[in-house]
Short mmCIF file of C-alpha atoms and ligand atoms in Angstrom, two decimals:
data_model
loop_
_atom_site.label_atom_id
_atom_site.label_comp_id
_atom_site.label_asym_id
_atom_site.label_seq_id
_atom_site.Cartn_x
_atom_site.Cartn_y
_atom_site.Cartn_z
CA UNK A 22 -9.61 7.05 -8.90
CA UNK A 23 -10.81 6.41 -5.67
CA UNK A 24 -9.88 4.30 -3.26
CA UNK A 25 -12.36 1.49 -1.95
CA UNK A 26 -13.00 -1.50 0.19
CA UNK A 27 -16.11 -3.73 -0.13
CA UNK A 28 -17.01 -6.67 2.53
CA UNK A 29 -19.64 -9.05 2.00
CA UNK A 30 -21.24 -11.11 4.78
CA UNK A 31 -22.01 -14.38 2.44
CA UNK A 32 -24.74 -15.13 0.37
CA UNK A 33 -27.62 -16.26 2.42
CA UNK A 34 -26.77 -13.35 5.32
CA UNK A 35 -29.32 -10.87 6.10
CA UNK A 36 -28.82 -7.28 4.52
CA UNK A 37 -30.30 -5.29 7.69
CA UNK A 38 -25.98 -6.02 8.57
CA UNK A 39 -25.09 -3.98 5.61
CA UNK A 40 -24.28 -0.71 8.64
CA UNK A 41 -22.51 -3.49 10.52
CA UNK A 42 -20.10 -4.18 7.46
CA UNK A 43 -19.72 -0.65 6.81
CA UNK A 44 -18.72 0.12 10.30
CA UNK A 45 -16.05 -3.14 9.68
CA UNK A 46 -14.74 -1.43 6.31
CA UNK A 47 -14.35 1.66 7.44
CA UNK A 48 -11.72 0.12 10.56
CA UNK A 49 -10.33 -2.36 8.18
CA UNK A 50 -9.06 0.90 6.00
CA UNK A 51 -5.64 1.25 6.95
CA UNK A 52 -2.71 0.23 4.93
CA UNK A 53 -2.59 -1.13 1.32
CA UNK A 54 -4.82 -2.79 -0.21
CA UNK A 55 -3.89 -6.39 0.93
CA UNK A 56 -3.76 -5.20 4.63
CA UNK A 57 -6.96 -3.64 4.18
CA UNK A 58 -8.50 -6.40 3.12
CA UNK A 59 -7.22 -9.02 5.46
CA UNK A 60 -7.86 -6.93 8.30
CA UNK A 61 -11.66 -7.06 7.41
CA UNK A 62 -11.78 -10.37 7.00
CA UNK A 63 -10.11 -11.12 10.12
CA UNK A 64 -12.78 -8.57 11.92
CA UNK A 65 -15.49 -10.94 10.50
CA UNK A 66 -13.89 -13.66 11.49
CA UNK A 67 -13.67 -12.82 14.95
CA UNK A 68 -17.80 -12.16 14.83
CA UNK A 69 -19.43 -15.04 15.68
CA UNK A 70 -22.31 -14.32 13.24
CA UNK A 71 -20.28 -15.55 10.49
CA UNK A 72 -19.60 -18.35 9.42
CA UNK A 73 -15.68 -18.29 9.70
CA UNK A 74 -12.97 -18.11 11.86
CA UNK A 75 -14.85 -18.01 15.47
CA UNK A 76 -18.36 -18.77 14.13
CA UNK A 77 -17.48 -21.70 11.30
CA UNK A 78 -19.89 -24.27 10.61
CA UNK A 79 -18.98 -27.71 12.12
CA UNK A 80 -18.88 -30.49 9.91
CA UNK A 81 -20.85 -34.31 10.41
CA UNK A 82 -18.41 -35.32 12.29
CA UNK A 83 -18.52 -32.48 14.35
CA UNK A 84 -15.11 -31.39 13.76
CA UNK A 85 -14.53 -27.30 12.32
CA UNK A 86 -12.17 -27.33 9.17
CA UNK A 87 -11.79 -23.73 7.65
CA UNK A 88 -10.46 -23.20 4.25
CA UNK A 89 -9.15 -19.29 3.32
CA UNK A 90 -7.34 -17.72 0.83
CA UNK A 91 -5.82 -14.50 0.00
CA UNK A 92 -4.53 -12.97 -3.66
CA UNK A 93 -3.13 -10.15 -5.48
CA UNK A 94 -1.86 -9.42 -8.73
CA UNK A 95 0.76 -12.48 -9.01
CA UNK A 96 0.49 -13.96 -5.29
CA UNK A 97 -1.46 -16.24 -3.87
CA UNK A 98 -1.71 -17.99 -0.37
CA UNK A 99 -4.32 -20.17 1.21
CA UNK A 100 -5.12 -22.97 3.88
CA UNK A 101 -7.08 -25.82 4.02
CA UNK A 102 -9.18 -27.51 5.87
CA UNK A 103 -7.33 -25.94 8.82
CA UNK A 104 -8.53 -26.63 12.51
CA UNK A 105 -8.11 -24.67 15.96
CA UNK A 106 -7.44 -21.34 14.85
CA UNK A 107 -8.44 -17.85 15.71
CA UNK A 108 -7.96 -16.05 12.40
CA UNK A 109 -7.44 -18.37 9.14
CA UNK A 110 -7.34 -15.50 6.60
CA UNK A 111 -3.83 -14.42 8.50
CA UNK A 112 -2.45 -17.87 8.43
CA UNK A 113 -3.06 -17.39 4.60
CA UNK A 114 -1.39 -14.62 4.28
CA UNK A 115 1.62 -15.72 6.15
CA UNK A 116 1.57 -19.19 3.67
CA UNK A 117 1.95 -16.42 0.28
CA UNK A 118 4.61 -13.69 2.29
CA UNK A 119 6.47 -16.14 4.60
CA UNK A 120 6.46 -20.08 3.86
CA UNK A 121 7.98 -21.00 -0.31
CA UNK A 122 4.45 -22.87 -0.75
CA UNK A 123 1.06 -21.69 -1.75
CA UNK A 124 -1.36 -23.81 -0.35
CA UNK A 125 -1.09 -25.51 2.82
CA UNK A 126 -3.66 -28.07 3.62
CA UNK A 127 -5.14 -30.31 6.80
CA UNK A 128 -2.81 -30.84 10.08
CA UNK A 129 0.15 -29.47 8.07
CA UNK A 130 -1.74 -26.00 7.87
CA UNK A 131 -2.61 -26.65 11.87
CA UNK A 132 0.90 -27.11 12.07
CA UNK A 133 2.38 -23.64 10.24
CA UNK A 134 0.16 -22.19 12.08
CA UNK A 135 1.39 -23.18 15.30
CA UNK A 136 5.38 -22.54 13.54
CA UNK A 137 4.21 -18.94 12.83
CA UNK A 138 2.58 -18.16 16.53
CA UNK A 139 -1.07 -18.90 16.15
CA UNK A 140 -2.11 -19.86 19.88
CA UNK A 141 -4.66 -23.16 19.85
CA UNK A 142 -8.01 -21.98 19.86
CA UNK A 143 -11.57 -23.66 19.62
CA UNK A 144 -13.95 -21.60 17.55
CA UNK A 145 -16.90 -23.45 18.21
CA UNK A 146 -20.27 -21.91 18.91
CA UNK A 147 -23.48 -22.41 20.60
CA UNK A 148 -24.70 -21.48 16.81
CA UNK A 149 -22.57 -23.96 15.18
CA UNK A 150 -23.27 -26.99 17.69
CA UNK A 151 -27.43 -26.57 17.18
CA UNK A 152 -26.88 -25.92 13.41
CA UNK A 153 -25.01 -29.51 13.18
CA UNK A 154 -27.81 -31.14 15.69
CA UNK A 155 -30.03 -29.95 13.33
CA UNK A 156 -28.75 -31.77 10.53
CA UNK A 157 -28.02 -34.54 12.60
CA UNK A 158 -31.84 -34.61 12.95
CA UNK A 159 -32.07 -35.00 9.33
CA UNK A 160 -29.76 -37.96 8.83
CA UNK A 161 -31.46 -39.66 12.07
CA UNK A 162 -32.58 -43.41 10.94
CA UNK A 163 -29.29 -43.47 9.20
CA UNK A 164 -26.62 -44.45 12.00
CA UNK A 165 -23.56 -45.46 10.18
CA UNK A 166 -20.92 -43.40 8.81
CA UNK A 167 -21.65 -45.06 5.51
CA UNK A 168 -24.63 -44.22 5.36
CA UNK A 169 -24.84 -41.51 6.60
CA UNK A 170 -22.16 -39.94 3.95
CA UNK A 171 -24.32 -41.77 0.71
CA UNK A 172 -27.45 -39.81 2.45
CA UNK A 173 -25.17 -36.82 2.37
CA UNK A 174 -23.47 -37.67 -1.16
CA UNK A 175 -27.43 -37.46 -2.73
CA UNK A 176 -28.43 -34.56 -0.70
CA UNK A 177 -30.47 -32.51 0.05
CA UNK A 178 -30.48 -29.15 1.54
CA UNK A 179 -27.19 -27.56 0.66
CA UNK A 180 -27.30 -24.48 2.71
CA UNK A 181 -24.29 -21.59 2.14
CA UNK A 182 -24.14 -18.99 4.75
CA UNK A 183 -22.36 -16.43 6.36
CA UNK A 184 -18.67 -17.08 4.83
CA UNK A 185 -16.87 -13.81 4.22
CA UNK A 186 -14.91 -11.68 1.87
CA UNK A 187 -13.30 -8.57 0.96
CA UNK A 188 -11.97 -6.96 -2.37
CA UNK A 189 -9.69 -3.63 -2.47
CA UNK A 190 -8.69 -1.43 -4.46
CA UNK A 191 -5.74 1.23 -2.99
CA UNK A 192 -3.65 3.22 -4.51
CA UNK A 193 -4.41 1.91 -7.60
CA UNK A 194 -3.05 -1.73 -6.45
CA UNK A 195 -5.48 -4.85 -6.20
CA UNK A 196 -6.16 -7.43 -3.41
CA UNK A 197 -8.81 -10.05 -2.25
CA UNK A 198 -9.51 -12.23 0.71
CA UNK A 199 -11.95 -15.10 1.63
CA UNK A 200 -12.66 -17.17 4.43
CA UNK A 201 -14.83 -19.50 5.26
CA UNK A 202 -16.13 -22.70 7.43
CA UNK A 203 -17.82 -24.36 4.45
CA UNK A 204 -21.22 -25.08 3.34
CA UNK A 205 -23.39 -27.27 5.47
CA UNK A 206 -23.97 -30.23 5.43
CA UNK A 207 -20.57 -31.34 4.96
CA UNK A 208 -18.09 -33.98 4.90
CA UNK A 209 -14.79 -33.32 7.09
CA UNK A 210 -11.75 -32.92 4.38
CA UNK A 211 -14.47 -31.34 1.44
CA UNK A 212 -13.06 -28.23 0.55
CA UNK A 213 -15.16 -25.22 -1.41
CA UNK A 214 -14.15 -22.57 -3.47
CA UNK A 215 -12.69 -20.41 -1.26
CA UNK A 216 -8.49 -21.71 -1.27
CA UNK A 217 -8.91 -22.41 -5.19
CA UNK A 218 -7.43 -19.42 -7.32
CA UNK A 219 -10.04 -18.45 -10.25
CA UNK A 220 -13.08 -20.14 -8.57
CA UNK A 221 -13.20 -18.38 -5.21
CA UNK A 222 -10.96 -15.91 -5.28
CA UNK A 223 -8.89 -13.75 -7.93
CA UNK A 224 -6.87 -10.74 -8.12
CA UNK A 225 -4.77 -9.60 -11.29
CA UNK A 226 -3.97 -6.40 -12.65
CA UNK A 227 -7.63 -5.57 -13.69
CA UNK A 228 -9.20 -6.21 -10.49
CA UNK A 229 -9.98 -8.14 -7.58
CA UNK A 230 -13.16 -11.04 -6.89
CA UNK A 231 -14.26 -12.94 -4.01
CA UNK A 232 -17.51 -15.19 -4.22
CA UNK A 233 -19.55 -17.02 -1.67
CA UNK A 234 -21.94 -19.95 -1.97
CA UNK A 235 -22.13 -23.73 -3.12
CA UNK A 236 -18.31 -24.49 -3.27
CA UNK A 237 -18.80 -27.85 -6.08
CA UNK A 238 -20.61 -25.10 -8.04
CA UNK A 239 -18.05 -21.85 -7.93
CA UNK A 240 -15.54 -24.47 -8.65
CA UNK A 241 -17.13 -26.34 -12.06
CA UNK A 242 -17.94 -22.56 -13.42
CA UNK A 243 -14.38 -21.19 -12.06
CA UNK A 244 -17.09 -17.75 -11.24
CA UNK A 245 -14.35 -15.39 -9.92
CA UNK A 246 -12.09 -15.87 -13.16
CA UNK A 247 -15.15 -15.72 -15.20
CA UNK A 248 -15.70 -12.66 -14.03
CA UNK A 249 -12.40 -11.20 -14.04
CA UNK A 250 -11.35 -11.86 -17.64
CA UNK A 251 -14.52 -10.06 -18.98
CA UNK A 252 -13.62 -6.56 -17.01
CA UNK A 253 -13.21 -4.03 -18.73
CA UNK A 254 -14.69 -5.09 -22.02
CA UNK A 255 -18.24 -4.08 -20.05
CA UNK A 256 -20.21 -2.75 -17.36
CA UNK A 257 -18.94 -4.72 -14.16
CA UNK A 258 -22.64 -4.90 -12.65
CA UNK A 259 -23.47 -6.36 -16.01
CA UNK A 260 -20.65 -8.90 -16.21
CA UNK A 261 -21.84 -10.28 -12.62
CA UNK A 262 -25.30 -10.07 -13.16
CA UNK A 263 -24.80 -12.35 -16.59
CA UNK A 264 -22.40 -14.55 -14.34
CA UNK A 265 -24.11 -15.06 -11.43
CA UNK A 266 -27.35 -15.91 -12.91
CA UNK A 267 -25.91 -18.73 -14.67
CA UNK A 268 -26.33 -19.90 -11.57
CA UNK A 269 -29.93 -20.62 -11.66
CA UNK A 270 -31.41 -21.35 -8.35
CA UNK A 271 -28.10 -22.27 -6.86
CA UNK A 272 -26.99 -19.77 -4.56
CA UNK A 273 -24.46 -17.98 -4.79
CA UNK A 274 -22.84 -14.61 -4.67
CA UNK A 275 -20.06 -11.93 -5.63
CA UNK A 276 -18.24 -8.88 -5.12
CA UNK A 277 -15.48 -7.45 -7.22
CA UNK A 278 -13.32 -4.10 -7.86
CA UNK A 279 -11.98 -2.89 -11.17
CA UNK A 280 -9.85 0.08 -12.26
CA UNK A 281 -13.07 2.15 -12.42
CA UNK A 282 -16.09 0.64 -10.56
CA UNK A 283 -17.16 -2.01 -8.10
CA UNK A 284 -20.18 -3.91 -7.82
CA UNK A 285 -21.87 -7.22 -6.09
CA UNK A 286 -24.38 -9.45 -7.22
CA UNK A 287 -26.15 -12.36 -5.67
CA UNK A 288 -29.39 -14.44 -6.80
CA UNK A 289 -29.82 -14.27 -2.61
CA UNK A 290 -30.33 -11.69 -0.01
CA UNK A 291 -26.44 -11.06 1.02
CA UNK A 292 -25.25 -8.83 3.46
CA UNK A 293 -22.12 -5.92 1.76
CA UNK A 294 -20.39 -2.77 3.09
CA UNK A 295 -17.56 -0.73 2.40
CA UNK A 296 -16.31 2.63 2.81
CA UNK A 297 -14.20 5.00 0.40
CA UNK A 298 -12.03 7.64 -0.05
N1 LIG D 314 -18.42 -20.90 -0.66
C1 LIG D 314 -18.38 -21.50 0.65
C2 LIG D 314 -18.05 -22.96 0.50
O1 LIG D 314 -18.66 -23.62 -0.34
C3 LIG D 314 -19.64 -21.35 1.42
C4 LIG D 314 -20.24 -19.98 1.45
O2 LIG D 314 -19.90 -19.12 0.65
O3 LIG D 314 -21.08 -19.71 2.32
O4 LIG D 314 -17.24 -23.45 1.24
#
């Protein structure tokens, strides 16, 4: 069986990356699985193209909360809505291997961070700051935060982009990770798929998923565990092809190992890599 690491780059992102994410799994291939795939993550979160870590999406109040998550076969850790933070996905990790909780959320996330030696750190971008003034634009005419949240409550142009993920598979042993700034526009405290197990992310015995794209909608279809429980009883480009065009025009995107194969499927363009052996 070989061994293999596959990236994505978020549903939405342009595959002319796809050398760019190959280049980032093939120095992301050291360790097990799980370090594997957290060290890619955490290279795409330090690239300011995404839209994570350094890069993440600010939200109408202008603030940057990042959610991220990582899994394997019986473990889970995530943050939530975390703020001023390099690298997210390892703050994750440290809340499954070091910390008796699973999920840490808000200014007590900030916090462990901080207790486990995360420096403060503003990953705001030029990118970021135009992309919000931009939907700023949108909600002009609509000054109050009131208002401004109902426009946002019946909207509009949900836009995922950019978030990121990895899936392994090494030495025969599982593991997934996800990061992400959110979807835009967004309220601050709304949290996507990304830190819920079975939706965003999910790792078992059979394999490992990661999705990207409208958060509400990963979440109501729980896509990752959808497509988990049906490996092995088909193809796995077939089981995410069925699943992800459930989807309809809502977009939204996967990537997943098994014992035997890996595949990705998104109704979008979306930027993937990896790298073997
Ligand atoms: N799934 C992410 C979220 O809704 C966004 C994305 O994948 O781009 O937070």
């Amino acid at each position: 069986m070989t061994d293999v690491l596959l990236l994505h780059g978020g549903v939405g992102s342009d595959s002319t990356i796809n050398p760019k994410l190959d280049g980032f799994a093939s120095e992301a291939f050291n360790g097990d699985s799980l370090d594997s795939a957290v060290m890619a993550v955490s290279l795409m979160e330090d690239d300011e193209s995404f839209n994570a870590g350094t890069g993440s999406v600010m939200r109408i109040d202008g603030s940057i909360q990042m959610d991220a998550s990582v899994m394997v076969p019986g473990k889970f850790g995530a943050v939530i809505s975390i703020e001023r933070v390099r690298n997210p996905i390892i703050v994750a990790r440290e809340v499954m291997e070091k910390s008796p909780h699973v999920i840490i959320a808000g200014d007590g996330a900030t916090r462990f961070a901080r207790m486990m030696g995360h420096q403060d750190y503003d990953p705001s971008t030029e990118k970021a700051r135009m992309r919000l003034q931009k939907v700023l634009e949108e909600l002009k005419g609509h000054p109050s935060d009131e208002e401004r949240s109902r426009l946002f409550m019946l909207s509009i142009s949900r836009e995922a982009h950019d978030t990121v993920g990895a899936v392994a598979r090494i030495g025969g042993m599982f593991a997934a990770a996800v990061s992400t700034g959110g979807s835009s526009p967004m309220m601050r405290g709304r949290v996507g798929d990304c830190p819920i197990p079975g939706s965003g992310i999910f790792a078992g015995e059979n394999g490992a998923v990661v999705a990207t794209g409208i958060g509400e909608e990963i979440i109501r279809r729980h896509l990752c565990f959808s497509i988990y429980s049906r490996i092995g009883k088909e193809p796995l480009q077939k089981i995410m092809d069925e699943e992800i065009s459930k989807f309809g025009a809502i977009a939204v995107g996967a990537i997943a190992v098994s014992r035997d194969e890996f595949a990705h499927s998104a109704n979008k363009d979306m930027a993937t890599g990896f790298h073997l052996r």
